[in-house]
mmCIF file of C-alpha atoms and ligand atoms in Angstrom:
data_model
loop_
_atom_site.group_PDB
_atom_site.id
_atom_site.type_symbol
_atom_site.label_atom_id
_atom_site.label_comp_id
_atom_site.label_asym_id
_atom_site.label_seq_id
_atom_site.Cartn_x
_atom_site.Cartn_y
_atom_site.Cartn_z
ATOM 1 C CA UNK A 76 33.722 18.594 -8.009
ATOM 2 C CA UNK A 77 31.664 18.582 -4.855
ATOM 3 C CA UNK A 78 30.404 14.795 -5.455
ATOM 4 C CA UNK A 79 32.615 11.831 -5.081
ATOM 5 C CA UNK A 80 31.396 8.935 -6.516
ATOM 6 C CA UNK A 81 31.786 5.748 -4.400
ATOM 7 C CA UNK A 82 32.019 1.959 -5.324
ATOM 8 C CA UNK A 83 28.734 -0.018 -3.266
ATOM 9 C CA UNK A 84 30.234 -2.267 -0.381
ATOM 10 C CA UNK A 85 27.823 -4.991 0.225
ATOM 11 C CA UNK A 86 28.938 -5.227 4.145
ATOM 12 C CA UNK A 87 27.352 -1.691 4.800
ATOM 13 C CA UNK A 88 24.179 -4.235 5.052
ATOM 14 C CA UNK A 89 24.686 -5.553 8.011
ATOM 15 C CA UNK A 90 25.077 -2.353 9.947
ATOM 16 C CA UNK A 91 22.599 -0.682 8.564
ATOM 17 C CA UNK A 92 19.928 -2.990 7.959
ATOM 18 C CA UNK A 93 19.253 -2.787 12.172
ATOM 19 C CA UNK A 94 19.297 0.876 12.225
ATOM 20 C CA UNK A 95 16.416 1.531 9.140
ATOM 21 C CA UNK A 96 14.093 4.047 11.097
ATOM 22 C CA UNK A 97 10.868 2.510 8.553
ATOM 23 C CA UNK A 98 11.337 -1.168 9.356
ATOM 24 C CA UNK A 99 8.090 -2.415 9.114
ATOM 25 C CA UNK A 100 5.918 -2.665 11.933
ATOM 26 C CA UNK A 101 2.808 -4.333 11.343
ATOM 27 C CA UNK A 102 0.173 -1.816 12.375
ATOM 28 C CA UNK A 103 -3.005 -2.879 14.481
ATOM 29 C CA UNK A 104 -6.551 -2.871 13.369
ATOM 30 C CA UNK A 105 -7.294 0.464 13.574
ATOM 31 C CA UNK A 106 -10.865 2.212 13.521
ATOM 32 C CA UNK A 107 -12.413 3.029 10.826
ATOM 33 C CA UNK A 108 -14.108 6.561 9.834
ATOM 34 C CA UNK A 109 -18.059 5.985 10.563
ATOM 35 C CA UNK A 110 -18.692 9.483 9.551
ATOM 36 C CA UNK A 111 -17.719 10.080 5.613
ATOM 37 C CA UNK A 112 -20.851 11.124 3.583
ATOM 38 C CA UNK A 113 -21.177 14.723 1.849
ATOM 39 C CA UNK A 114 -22.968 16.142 4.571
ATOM 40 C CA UNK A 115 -20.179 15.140 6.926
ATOM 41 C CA UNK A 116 -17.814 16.609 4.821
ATOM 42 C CA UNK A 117 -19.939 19.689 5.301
ATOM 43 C CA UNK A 118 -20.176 19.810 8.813
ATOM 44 C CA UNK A 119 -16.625 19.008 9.290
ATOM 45 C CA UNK A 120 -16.063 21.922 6.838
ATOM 46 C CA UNK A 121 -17.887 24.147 9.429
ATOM 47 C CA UNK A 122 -16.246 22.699 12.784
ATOM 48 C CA UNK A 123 -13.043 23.712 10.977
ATOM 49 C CA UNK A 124 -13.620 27.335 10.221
ATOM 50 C CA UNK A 125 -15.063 27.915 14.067
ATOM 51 C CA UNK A 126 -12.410 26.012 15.570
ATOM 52 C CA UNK A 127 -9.016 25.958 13.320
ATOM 53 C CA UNK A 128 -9.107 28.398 10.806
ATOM 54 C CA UNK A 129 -7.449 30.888 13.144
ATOM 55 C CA UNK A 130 -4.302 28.673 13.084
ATOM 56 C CA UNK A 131 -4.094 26.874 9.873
ATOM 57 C CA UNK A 132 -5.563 29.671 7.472
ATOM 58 C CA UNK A 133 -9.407 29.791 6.117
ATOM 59 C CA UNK A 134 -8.369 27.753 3.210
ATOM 60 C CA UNK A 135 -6.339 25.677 5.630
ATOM 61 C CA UNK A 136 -2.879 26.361 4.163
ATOM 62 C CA UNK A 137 -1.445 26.843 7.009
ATOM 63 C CA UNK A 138 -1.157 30.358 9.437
ATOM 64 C CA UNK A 139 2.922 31.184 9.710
ATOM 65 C CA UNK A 140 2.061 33.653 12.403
ATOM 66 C CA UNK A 141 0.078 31.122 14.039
ATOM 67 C CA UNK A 142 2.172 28.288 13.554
ATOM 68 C CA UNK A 143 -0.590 26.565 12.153
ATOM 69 C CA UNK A 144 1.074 24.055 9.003
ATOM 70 C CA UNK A 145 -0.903 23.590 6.087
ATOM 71 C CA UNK A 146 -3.452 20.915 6.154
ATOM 72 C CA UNK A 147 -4.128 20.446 2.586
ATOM 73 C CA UNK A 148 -1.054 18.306 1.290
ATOM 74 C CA UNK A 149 -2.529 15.416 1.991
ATOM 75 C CA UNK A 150 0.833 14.516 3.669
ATOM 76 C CA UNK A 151 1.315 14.831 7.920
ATOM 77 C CA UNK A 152 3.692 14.679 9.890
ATOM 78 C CA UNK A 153 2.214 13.657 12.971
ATOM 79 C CA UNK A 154 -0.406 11.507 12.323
ATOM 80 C CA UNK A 155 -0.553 7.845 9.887
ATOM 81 C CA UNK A 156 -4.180 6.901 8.369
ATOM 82 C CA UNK A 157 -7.459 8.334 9.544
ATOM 83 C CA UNK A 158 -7.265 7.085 12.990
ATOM 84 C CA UNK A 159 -3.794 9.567 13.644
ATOM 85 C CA UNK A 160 -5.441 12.518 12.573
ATOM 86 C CA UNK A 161 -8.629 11.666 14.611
ATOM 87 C CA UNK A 162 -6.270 11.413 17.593
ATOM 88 C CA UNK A 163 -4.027 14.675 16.584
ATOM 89 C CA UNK A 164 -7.599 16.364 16.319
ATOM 90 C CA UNK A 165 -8.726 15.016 19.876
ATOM 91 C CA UNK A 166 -5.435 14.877 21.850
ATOM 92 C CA UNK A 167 -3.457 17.563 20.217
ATOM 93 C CA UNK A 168 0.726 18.142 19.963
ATOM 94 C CA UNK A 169 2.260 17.909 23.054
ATOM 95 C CA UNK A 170 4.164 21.175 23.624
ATOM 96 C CA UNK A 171 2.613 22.499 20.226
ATOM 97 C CA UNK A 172 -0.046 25.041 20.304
ATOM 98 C CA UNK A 173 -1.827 22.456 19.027
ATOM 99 C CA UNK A 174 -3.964 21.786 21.705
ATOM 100 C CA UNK A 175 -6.883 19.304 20.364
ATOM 101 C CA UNK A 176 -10.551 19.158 20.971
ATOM 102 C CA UNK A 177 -10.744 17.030 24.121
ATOM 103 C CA UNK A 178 -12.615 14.507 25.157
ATOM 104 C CA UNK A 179 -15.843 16.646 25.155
ATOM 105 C CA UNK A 180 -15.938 16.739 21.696
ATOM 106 C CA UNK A 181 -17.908 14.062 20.040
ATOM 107 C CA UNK A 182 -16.677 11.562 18.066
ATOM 108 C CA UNK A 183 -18.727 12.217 15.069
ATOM 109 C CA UNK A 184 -17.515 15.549 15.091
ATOM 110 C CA UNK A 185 -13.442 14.795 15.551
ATOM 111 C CA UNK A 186 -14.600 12.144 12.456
ATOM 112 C CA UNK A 187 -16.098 14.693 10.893
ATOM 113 C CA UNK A 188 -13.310 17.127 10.563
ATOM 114 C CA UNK A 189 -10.963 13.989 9.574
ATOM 115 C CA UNK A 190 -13.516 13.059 6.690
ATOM 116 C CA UNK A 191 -13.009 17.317 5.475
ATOM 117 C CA UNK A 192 -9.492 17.197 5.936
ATOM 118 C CA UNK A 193 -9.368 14.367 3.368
ATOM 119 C CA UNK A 194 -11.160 16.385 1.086
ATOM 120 C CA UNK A 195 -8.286 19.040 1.055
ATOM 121 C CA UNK A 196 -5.654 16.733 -0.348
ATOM 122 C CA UNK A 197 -5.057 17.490 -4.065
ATOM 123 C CA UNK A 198 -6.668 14.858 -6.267
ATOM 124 C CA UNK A 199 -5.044 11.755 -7.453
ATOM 125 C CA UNK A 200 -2.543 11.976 -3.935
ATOM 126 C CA UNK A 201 -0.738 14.957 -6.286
ATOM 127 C CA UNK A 202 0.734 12.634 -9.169
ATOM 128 C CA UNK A 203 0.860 14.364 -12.032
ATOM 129 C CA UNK A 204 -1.775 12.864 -14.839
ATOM 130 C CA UNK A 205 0.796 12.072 -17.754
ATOM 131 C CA UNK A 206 3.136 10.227 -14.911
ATOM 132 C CA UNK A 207 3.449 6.116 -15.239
ATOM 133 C CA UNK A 208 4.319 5.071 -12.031
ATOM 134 C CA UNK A 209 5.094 1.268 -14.014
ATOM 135 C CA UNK A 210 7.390 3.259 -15.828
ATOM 136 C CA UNK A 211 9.012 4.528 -13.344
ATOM 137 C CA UNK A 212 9.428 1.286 -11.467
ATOM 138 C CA UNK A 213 11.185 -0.392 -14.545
ATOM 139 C CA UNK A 214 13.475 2.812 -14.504
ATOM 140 C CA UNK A 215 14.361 2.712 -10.790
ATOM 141 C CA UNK A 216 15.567 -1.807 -10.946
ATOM 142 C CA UNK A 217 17.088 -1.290 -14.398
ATOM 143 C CA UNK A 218 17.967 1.731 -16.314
ATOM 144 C CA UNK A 219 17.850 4.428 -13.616
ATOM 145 C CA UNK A 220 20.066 2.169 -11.715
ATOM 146 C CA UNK A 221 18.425 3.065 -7.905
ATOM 147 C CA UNK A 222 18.224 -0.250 -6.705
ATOM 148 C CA UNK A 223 21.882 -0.136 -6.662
ATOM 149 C CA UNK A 224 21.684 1.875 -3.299
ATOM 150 C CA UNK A 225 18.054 1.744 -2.495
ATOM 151 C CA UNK A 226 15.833 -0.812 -1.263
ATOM 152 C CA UNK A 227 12.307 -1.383 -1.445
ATOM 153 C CA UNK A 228 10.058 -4.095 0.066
ATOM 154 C CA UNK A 229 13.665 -5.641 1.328
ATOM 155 C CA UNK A 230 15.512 -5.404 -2.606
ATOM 156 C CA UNK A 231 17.992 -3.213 -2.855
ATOM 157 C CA UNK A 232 21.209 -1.854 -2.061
ATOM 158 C CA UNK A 233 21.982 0.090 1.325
ATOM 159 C CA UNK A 234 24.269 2.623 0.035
ATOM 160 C CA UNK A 235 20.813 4.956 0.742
ATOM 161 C CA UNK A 236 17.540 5.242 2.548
ATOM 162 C CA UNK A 237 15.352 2.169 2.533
ATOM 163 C CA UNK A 238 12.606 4.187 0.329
ATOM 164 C CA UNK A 239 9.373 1.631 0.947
ATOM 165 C CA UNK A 240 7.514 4.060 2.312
ATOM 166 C CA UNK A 241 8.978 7.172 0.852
ATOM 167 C CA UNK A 242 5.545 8.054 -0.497
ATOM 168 C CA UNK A 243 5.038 8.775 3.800
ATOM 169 C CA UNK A 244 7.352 11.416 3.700
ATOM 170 C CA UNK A 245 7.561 12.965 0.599
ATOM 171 C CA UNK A 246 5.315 14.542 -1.765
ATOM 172 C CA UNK A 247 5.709 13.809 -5.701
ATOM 173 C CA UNK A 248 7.321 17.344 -6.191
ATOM 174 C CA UNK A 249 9.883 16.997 -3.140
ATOM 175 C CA UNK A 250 10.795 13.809 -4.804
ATOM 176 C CA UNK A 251 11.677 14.712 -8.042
ATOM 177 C CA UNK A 252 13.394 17.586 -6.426
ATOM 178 C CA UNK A 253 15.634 14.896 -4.891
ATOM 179 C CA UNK A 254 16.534 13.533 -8.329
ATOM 180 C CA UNK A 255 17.750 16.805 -9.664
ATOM 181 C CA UNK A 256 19.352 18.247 -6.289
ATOM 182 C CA UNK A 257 20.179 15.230 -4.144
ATOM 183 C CA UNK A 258 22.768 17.864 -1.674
ATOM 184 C CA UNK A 259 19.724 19.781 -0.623
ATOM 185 C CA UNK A 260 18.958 18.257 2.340
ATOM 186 C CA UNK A 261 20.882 15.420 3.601
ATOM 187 C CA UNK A 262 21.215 13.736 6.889
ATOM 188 C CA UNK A 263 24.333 13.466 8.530
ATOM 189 C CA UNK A 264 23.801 9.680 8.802
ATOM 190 C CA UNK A 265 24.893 9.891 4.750
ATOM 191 C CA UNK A 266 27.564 12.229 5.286
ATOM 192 C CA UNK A 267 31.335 10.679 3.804
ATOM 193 C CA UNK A 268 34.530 11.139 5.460
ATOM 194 C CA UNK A 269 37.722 11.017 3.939
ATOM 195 C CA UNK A 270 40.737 10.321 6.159
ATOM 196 C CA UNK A 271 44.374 10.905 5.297
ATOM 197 C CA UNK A 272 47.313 8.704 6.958
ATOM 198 C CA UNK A 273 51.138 10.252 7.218
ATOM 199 C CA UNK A 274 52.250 8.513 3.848
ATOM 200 C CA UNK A 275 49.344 9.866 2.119
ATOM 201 C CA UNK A 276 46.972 6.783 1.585
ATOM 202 C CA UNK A 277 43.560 7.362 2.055
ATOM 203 C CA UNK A 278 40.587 5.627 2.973
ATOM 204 C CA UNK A 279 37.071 6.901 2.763
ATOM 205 C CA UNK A 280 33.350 5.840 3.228
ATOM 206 C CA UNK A 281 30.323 6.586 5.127
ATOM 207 C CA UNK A 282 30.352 8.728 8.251
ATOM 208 C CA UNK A 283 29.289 6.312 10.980
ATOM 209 C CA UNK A 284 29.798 8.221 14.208
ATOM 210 C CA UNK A 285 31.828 11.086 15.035
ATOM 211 C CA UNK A 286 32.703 12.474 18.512
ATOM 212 C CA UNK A 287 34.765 15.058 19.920
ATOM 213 C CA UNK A 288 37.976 12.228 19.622
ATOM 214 C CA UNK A 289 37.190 9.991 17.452
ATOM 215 C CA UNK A 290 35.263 9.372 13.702
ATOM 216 C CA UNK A 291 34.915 5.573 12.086
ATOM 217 C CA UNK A 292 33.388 5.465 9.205
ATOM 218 C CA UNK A 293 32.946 2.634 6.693
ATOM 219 C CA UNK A 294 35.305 1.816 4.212
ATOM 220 C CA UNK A 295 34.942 0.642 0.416
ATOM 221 C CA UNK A 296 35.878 -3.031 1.941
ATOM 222 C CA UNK A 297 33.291 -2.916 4.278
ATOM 223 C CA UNK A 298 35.377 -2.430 7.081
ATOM 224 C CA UNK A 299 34.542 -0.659 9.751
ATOM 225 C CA UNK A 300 37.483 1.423 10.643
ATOM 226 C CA UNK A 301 37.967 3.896 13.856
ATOM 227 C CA UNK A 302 40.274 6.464 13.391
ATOM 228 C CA UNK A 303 41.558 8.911 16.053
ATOM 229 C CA UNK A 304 40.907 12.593 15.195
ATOM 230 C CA UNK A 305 44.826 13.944 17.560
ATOM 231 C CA UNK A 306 46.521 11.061 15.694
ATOM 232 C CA UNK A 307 48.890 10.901 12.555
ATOM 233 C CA UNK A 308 45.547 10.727 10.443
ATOM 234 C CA UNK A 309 43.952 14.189 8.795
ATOM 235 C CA UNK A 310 39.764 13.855 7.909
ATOM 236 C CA UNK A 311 37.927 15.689 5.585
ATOM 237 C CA UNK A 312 33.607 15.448 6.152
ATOM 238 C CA UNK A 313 31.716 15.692 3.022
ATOM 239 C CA UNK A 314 28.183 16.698 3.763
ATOM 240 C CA UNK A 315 27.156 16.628 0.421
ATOM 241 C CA UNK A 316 25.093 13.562 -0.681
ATOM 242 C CA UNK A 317 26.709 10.408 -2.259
ATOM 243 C CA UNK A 318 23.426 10.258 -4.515
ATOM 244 C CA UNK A 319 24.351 11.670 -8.075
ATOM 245 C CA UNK A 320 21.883 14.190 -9.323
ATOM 246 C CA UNK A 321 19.673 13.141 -12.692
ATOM 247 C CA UNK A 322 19.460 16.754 -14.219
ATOM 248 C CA UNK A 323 21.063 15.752 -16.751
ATOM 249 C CA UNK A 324 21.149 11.764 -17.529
ATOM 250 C CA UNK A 325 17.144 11.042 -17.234
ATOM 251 C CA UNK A 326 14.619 12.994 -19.098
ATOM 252 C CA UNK A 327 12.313 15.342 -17.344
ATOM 253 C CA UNK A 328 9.618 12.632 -18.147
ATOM 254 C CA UNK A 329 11.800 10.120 -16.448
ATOM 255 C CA UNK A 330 12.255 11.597 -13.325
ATOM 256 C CA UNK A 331 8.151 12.255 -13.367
ATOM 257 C CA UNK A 332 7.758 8.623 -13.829
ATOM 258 C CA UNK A 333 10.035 7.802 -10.912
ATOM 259 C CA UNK A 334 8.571 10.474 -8.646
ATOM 260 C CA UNK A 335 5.025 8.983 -9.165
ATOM 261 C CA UNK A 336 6.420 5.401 -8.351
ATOM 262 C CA UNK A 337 8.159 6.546 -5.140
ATOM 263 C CA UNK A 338 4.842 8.518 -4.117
ATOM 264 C CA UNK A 339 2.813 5.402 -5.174
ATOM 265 C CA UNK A 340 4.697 3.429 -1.869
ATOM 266 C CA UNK A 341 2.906 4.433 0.812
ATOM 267 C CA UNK A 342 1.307 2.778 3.461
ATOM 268 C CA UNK A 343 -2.099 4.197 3.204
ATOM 269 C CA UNK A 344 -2.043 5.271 -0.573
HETATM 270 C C1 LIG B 649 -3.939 27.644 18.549
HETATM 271 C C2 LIG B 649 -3.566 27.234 17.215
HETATM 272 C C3 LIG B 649 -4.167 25.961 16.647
HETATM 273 C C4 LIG B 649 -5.490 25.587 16.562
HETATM 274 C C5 LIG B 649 -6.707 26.348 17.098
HETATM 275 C C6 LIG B 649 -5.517 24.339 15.870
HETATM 276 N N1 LIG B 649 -4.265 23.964 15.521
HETATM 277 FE FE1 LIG B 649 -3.754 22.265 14.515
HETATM 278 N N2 LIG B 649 -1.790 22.694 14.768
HETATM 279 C C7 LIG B 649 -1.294 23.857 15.315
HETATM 280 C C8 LIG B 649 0.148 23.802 15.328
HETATM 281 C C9 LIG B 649 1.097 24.858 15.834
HETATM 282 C C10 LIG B 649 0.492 22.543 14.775
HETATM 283 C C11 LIG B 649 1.887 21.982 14.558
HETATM 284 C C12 LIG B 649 2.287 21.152 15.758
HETATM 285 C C13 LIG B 649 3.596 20.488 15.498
HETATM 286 O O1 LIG B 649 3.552 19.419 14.905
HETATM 287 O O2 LIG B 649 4.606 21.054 15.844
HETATM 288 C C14 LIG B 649 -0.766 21.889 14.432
HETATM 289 C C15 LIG B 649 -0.842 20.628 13.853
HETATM 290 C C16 LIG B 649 -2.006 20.072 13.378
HETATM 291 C C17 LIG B 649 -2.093 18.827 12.682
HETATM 292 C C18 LIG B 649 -0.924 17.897 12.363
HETATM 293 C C19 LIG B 649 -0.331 18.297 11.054
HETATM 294 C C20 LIG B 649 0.660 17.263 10.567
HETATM 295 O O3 LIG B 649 1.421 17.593 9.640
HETATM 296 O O4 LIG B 649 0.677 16.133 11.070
HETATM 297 C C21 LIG B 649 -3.392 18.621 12.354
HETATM 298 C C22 LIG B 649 -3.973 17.454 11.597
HETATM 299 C C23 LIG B 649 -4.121 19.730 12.883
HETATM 300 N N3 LIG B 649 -3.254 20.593 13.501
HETATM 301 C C24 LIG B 649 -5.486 19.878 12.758
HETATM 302 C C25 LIG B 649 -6.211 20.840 13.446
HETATM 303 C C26 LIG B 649 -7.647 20.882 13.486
HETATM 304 C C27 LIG B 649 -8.573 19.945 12.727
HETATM 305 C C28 LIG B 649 -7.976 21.927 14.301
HETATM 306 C C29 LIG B 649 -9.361 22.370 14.724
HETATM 307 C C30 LIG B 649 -10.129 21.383 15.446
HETATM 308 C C31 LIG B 649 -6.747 22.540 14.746
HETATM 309 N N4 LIG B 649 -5.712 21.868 14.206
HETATM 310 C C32 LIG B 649 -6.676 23.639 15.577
HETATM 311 C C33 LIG B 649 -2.025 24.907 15.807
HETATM 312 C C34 LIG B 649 -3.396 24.919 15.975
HETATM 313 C C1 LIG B 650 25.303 5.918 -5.136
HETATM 314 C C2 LIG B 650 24.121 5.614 -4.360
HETATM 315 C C3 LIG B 650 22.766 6.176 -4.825
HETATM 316 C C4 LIG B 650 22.141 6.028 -6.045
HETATM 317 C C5 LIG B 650 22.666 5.333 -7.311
HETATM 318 C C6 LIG B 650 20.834 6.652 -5.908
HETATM 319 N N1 LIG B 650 20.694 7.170 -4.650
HETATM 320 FE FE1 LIG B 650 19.048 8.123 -3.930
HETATM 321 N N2 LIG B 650 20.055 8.544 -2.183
HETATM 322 C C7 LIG B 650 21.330 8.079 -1.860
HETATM 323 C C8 LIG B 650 21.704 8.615 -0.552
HETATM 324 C C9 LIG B 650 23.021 8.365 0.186
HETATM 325 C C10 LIG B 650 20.605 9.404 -0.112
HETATM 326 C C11 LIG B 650 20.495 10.161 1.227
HETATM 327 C C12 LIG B 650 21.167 11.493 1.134
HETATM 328 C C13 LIG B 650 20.381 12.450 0.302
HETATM 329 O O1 LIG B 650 19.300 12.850 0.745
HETATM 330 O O2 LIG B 650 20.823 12.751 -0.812
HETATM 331 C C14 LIG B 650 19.590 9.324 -1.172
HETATM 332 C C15 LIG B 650 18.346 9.943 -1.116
HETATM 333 C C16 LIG B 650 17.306 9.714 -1.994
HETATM 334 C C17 LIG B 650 15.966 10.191 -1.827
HETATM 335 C C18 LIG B 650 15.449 10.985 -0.621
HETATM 336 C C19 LIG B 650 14.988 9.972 0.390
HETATM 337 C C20 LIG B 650 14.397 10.567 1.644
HETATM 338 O O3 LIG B 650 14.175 9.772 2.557
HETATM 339 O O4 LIG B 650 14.172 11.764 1.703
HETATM 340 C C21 LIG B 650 15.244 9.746 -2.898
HETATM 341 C C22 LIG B 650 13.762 9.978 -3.156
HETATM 342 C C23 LIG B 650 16.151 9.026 -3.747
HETATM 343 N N3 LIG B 650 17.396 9.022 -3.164
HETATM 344 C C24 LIG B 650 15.778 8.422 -4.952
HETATM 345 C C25 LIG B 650 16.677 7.853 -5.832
HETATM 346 C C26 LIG B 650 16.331 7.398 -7.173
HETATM 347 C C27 LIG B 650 14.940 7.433 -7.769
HETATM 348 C C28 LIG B 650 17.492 6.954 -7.737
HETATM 349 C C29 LIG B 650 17.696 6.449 -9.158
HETATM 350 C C30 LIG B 650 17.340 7.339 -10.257
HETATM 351 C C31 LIG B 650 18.559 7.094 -6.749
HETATM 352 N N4 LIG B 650 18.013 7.642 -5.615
HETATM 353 C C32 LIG B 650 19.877 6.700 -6.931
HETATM 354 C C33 LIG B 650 22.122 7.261 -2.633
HETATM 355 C C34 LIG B 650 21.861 6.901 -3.955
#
């Protein structure tokens, strides 16, 4: 039994309600693409093959020897809305081979290859059509039983990631990936340690720092406790994710539904 399962502590709240990397920042007015008809898309189409296909593959989906990532996800990493990716176009990555077009390059045609990058994302944002993102919201706040460790818009437990703007980061097949195999990729932050004192009692919880001397972690009565690792106490980390998987106790239509409501919460959807 890799998983433990773990009773929610309400105080975790506090601690981690400051550290949520997607607080919400309110984002300023940003510019807005002049430069979106069909022939733009065209032209940007052609800028793209001259001047990026080497990297990122003639159909854009990506160049591994180049380094070049696939374009046509309709997800990126390094740039938020239409005004990111005109500035990844212009300025580049720093330290990437991604150098960018410079300021010699117009603006119509940085816009331009924005508005032809749009075109590459697969249609509908890559829900699948029989999906009911409704659904899938009534599953996560009742049956599914997510809210429990999840927030969204500020409801929600904190046992997990805040997931607002999940749809950001994830694309509707990584999510329902998650579902089924929550231990494939998680972040230390979410790691569990179990600590053993000299009479045998133990106490475990989340992993909330860890150094060469010394772990604390977060017990299940939201106490914060610091333990030292030379002292009468033995530790055991868990990497594995306190997230049960859903293989087996939502349907395959379920998890759909809830993978197409978590993609739906996006900033820019
Ligand atoms: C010399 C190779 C090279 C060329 C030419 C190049 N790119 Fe890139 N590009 C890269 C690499 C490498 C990255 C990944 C940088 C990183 O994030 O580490 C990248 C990243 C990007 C990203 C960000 C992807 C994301 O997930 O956020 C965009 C958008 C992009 N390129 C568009 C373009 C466009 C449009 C052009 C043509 C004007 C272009 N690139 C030309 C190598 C290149
Ligand atoms: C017992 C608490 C718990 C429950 C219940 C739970 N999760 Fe999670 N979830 C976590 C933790 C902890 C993580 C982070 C570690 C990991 O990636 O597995 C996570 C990760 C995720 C991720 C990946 C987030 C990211 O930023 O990549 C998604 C998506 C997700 N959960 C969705 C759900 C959905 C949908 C449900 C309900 C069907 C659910 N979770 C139920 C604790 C929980």
């Amino acid at each position: 039994m890799r998983r433990m399962s773990i009773t929610p502590w309400r105080g975790v709240a506090l601690l981690m309600a400051a550290a949520g990397p997607w607080a919400a920042a309110p984002r300023a007015q940003e510019p807005e693409n002049p430069f979106t008809s069909r022939i733009d898309v065209r032209m940007g189409g052609r800028s793209y093959q001259s001047r990026c296909a080497t990297c990122h593959g003639i159909n854009a989906t990506g160049n591994p020897e180049a380094g070049g990532p696939d374009l046509t996800t309709g997800q990126f990493r390094r740039a938020e809305g239409d005004a990111g990716l005109f500035r990844v176009i212009r300025e580049g990555v720093d330290g990437t081979a991604m150098i960018g077009l410079g300021e010699n390059a117009s603006e119509q045609t940085v816009w331009q290859l924005v508005t032809f990058l749009r075109t590459l994302a697969p249609a509908g944002g890559g829900i699948d059509p029989g999906a009911s993102p409704a659904a899938g919201q009534a599953l996560f706040a009742g049956k599914g039983g997510c809210a429990r460790c999840h927030r969204v818009d500020g409801d929600g437990g904190r046992l997990g990631p805040d997931l607002s703007f999940v749809g950001d980061r994830r694309t509707p097949e990584a999510l329902e990936t998650d579902l089924v195999d929550p231990d494939a990729e998680v972040l230390p932050r979410w790691w569990t340690i179990t600590a053993t004192g000299p009479g045998g009692e133990t106490v475990e919880g989340l992993r909330m720092s860890e150094d060469t001397f010394t772990f604390r972690i977060m017990d299940a009565d939201e106490n914060l406790r610091a333990f030292s690792k030379y002292g009468d106490w033995s530790y055991e980390r868990t990497e594995t994710s306190t997230m049960p998987g859903y293989a087996e106790t939502l349907t395959a239509q379920e998890r759909t539904d809830l993978a197409a409501y978590l993609y739906s919460l996006r900033r820019d959807p």
